[in-house]
Tab-separated table of C-alpha atoms in Angstrom:
chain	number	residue	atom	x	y	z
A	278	UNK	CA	-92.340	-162.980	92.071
A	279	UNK	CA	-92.546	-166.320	94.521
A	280	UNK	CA	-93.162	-165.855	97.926
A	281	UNK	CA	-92.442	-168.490	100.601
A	282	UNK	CA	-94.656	-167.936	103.402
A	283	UNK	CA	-91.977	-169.041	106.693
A	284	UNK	CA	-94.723	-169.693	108.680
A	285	UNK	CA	-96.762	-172.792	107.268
A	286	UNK	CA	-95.363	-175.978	108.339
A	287	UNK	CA	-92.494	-174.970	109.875
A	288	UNK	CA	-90.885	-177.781	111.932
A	289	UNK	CA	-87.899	-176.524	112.774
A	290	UNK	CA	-89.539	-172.830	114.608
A	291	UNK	CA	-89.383	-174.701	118.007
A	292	UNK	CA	-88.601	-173.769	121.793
A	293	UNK	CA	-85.524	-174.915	123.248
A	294	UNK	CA	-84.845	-176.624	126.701
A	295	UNK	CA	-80.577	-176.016	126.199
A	296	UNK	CA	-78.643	-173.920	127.360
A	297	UNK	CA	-77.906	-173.003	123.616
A	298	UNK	CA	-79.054	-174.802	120.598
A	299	UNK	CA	-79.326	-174.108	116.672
A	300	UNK	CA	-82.922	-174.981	115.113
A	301	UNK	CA	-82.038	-174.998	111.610
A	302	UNK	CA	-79.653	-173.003	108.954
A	303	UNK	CA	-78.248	-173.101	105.766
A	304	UNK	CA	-77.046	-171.096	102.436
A	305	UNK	CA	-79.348	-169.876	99.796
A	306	UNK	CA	-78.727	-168.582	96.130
A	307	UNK	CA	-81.382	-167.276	94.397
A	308	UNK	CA	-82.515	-168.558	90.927
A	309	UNK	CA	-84.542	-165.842	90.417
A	310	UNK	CA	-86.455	-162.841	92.457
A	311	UNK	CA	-88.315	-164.019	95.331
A	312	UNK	CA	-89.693	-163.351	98.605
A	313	UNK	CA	-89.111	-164.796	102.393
A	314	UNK	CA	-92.100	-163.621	104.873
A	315	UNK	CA	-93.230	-164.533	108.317
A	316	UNK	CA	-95.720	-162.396	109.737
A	317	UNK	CA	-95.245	-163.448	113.248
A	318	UNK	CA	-91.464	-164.200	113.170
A	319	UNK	CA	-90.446	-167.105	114.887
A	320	UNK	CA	-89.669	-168.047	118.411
A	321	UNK	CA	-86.151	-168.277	118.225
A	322	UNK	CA	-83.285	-166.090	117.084
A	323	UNK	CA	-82.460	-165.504	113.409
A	324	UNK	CA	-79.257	-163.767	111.322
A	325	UNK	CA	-79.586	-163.521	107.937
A	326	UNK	CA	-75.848	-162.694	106.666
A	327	UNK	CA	-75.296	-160.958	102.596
A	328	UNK	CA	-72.711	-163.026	101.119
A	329	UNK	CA	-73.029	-161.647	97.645
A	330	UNK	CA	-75.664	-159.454	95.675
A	331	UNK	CA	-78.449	-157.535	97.195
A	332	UNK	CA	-81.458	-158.438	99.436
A	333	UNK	CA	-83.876	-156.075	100.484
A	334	UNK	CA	-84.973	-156.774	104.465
A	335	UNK	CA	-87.902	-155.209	106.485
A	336	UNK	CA	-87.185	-154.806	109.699
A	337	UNK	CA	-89.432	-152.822	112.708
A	338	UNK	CA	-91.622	-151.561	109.711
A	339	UNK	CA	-88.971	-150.265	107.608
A	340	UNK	CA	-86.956	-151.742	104.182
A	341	UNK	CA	-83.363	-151.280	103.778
A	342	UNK	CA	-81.149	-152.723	101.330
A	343	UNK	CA	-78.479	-155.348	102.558
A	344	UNK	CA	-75.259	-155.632	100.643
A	345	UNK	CA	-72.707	-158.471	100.638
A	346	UNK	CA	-71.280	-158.176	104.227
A	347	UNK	CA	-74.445	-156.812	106.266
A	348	UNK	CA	-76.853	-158.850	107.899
A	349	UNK	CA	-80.220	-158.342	109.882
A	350	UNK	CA	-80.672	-159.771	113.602
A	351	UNK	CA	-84.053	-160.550	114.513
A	352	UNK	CA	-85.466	-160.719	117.756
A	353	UNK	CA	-87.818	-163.660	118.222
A	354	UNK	CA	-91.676	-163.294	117.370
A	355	UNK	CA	-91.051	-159.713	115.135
A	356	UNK	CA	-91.746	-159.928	111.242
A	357	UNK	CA	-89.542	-161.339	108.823
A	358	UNK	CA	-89.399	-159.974	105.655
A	359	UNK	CA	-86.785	-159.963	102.957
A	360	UNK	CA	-86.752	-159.824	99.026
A	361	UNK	CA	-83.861	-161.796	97.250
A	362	UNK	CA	-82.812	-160.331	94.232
A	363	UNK	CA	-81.668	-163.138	91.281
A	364	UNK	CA	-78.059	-164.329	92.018
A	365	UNK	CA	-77.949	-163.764	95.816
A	366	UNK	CA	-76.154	-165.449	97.909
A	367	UNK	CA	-77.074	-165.254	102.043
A	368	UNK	CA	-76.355	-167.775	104.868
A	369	UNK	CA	-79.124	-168.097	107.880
A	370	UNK	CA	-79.024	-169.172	110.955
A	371	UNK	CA	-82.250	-169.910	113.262
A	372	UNK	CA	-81.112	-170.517	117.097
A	373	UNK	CA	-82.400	-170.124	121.091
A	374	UNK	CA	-81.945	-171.834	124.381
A	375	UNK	CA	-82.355	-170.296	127.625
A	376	UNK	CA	-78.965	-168.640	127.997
A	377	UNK	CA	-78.696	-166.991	124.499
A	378	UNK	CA	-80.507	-164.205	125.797
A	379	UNK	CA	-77.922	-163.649	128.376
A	380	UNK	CA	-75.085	-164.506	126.187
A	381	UNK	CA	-76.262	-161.974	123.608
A	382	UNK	CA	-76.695	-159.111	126.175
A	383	UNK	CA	-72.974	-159.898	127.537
A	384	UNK	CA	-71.977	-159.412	123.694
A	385	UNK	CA	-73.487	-156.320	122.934
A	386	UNK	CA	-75.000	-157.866	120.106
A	387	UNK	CA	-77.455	-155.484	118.902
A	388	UNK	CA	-80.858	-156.541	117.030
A	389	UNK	CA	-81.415	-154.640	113.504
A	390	UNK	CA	-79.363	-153.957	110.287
A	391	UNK	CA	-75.811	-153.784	110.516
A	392	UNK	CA	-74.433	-152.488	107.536
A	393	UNK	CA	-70.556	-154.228	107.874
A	394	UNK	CA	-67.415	-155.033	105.391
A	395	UNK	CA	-67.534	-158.416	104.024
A	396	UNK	CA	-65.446	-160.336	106.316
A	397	UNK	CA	-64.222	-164.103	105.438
A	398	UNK	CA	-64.350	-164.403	109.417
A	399	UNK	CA	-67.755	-164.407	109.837
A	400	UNK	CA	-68.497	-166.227	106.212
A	401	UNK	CA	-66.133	-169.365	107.543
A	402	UNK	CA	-67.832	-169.480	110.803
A	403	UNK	CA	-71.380	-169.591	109.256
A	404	UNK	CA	-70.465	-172.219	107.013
A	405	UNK	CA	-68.521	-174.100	109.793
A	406	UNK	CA	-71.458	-174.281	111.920
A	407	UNK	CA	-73.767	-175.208	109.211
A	408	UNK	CA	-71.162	-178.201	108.825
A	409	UNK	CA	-71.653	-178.971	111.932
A	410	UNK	CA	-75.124	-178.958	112.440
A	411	UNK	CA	-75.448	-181.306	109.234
A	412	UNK	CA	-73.314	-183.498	111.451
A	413	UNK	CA	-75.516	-185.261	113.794
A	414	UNK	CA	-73.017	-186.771	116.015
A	415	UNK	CA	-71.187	-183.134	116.176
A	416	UNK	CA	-74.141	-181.544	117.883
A	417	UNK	CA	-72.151	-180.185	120.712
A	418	UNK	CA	-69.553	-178.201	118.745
A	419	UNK	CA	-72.008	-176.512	117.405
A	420	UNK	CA	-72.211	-174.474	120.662
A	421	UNK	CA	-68.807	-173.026	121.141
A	422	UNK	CA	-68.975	-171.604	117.620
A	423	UNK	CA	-72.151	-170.393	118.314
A	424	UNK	CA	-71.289	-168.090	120.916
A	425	UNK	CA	-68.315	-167.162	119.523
A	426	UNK	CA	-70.077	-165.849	116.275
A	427	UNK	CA	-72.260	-163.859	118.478
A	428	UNK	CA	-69.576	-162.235	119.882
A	429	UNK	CA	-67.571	-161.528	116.806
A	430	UNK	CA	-70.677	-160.074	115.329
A	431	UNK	CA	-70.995	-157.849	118.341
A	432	UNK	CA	-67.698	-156.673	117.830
A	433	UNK	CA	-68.290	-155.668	114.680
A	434	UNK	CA	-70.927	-153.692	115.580
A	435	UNK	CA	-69.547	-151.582	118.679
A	436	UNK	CA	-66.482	-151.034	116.106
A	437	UNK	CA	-68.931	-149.292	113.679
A	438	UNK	CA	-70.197	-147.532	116.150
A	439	UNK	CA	-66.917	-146.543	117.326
A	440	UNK	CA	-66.112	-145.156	114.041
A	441	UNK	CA	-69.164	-143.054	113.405
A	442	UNK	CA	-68.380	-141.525	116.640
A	443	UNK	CA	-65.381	-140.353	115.166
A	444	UNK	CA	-66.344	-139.808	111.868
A	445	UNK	CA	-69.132	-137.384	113.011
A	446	UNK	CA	-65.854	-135.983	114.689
A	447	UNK	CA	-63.928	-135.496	111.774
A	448	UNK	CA	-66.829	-134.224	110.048
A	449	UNK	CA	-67.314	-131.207	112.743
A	450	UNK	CA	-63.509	-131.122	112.254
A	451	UNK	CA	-63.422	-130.293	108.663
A	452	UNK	CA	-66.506	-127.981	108.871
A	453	UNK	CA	-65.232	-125.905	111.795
A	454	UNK	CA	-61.294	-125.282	109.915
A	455	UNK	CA	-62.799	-125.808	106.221
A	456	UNK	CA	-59.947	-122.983	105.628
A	457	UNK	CA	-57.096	-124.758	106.356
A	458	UNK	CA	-55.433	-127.230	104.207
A	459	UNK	CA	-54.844	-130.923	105.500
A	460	UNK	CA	-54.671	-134.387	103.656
A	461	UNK	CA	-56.700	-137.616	103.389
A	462	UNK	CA	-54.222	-139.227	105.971
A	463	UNK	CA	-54.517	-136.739	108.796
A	464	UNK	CA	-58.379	-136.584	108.442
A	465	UNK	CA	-57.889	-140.923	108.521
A	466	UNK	CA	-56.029	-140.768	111.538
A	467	UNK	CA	-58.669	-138.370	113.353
A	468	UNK	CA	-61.119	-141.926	112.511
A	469	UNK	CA	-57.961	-144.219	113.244
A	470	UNK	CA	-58.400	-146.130	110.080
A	471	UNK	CA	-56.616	-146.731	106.628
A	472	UNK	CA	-56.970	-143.711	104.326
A	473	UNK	CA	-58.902	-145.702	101.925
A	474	UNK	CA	-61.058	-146.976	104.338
A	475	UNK	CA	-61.707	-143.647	105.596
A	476	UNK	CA	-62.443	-142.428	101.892
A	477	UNK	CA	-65.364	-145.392	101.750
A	478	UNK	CA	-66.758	-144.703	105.079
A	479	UNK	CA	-66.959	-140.212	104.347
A	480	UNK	CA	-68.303	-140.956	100.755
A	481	UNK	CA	-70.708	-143.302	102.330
A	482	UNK	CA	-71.929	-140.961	104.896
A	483	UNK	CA	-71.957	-137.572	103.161
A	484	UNK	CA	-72.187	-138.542	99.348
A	485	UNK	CA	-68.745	-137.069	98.495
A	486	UNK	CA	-65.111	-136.978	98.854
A	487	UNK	CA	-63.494	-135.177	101.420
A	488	UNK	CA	-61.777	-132.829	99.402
A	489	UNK	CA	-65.340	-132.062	98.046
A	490	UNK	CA	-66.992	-132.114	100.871
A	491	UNK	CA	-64.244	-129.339	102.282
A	492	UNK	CA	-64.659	-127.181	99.237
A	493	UNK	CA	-67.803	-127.072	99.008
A	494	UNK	CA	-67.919	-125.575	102.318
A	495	UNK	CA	-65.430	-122.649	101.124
A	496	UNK	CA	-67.576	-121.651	98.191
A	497	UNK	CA	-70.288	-121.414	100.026
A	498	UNK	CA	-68.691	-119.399	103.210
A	499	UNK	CA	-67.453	-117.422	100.507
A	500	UNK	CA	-70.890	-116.340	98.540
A	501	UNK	CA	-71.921	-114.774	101.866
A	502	UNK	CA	-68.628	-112.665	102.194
A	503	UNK	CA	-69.326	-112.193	98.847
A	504	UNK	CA	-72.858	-110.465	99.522
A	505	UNK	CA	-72.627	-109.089	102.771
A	506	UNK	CA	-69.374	-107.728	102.897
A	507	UNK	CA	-67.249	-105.391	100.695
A	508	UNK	CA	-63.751	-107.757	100.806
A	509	UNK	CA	-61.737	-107.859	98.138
A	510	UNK	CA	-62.064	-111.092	95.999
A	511	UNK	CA	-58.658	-111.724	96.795
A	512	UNK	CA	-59.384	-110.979	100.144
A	513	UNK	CA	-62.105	-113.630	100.306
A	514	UNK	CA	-59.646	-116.165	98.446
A	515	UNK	CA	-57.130	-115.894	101.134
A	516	UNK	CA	-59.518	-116.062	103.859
A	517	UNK	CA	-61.344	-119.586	102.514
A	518	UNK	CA	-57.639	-121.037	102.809
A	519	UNK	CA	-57.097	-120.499	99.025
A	520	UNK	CA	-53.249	-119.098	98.264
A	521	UNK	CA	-54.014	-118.677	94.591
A	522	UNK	CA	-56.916	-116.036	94.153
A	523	UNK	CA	-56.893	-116.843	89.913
A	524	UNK	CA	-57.257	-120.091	91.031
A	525	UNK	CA	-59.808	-119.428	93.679
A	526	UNK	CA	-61.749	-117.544	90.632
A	527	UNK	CA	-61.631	-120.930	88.588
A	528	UNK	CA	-62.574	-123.213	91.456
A	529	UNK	CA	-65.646	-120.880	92.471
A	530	UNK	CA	-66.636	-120.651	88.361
A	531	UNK	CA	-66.380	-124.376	88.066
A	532	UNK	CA	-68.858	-124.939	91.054
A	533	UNK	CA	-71.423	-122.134	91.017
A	534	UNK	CA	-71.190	-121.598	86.931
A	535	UNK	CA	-70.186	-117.757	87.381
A	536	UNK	CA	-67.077	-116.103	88.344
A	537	UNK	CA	-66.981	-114.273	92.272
A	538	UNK	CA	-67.428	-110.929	90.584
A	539	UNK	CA	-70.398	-111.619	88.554
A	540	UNK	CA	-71.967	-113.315	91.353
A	541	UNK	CA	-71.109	-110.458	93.427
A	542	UNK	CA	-72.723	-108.450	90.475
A	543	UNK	CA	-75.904	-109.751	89.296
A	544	UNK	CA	-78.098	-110.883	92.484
A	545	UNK	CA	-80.228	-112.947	89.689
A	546	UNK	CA	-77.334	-115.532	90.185
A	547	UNK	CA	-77.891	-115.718	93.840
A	548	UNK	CA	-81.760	-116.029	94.297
């Protein structure tokens, strides 16, 4: 695998004496597998933003996978690491100056992975300021878009944010009244997102659907009142939120392999 070492002859990792200024940027696709590294970062500011494929980024130490959408914000003078997989396609952007740091703090940009949609937004403004900056005589435009991409991609973030917040919510929800019955679009509105956006962002976080995620809590609320209490079966069906107990029975077969009464039975089945 090639590796380009960042850090030899690197004219472009300079300070900056504006109030905002870009040092260099540019889109990549990669040929083949390869490897970007600067042990000592640079000076400046960098985003690296996924437009298609999959790069792998260290970041504070640790790897994680970027996707098309997320990007990585580096602070200046950290490592930069990050592994291009064949057919990638990112867009980077290396800037400073001495207000940036003020202009990112009054953004809530955060520094790190940010693991976002794809959004043409950002995409057009990358490529628009990469225009510009190929421009010469356009310098100055560059800056306005600047700081307006920071900001956008602080939004971004605090709305992620927002949304765990309430998808830990509707998590605690669903495992605190896993016995009643509600639908994809309620659980969606507790987030205050589309349904099918809610479905990506609960699959993402807990590895299954909701409707999985909710029934698997009922099976297993229901092999302890299975052990430790005497209920009836149907009992136990009605009181996991199940009207049906036959199909209770089939559910709880599918999942755990036996039916409730030979679990109930034969404690091999439940060691």
């Amino acid at each position: 695998m090639r590796i380009y070492d960042g850090s030899k002859l690197d004219k472009f990792n300079i300070e900056s004496l504006s109030y905002v200024q870009i040092n260099s940027c540019g889109l990549s696709t990669a040929k083949d597998d390869f490897i970007s590294y600067r042990k000592n970062g640079r000076v400046d500011y960098h985003i690296l933003y996924v437009d298609e494929g999959e790069c792998k980024v260290l970041y504070d130490g640790k790897e994680y996978g970027l996707k098309s959408g997320n990007f990585v914000f580096y602070p200046p003078k950290m490592t930069q690491k990050y592994t291009h997989l064949k057919g990638t396609k990112t867009i980077w952007l290396h800037f400073n100056g001495f207000c940036i740091e003020e202009i990112i703090k009054q953004a809530n940009l955060k520094f790190g992975v940010t693991f976002s949609s794809h959004s043409l937004t950002i995409k057009n403004t990358l490529i628009n300021l990469i225009s510009k900056y190929n421009q010469k005589n356009s310098v100055p435009e560059e800056k306005p878009t600047l700081i307006s991409l920071i900001y956008t991609l602080g939004k971004i973030q605090n709305n992620i944010n927002s949304i765990d917040e309430k998808l830990n919510s509707c998590i605690s929800f669903i495992t605190e009244n896993h016995s009643l019955n509600f639908t994809t679009c309620d659980l969606a509105k507790i987030c205050n997102v589309s349904p099918s956006r809610f479905m990506h962002i609960f699959k993402e976080a807990t590895g299954s659907s909701p409707h999985a995620y909710q029934q698997s809590l009922r099976i297993n609320n229901c092999k302890t009142l299975l052990l430790e209490t005497n209920l009836k079966i149907s009992d136990i069906a009605y009181q996991a939120g199940y009207d049906d107990p036959l199909y209770f029975s089939r559910i709880f077969k599918k999942i755990t392999g036996v039916s409730p009464k030979d679990y109930r039975k034969n404690k091999l089945f439940n060691e």
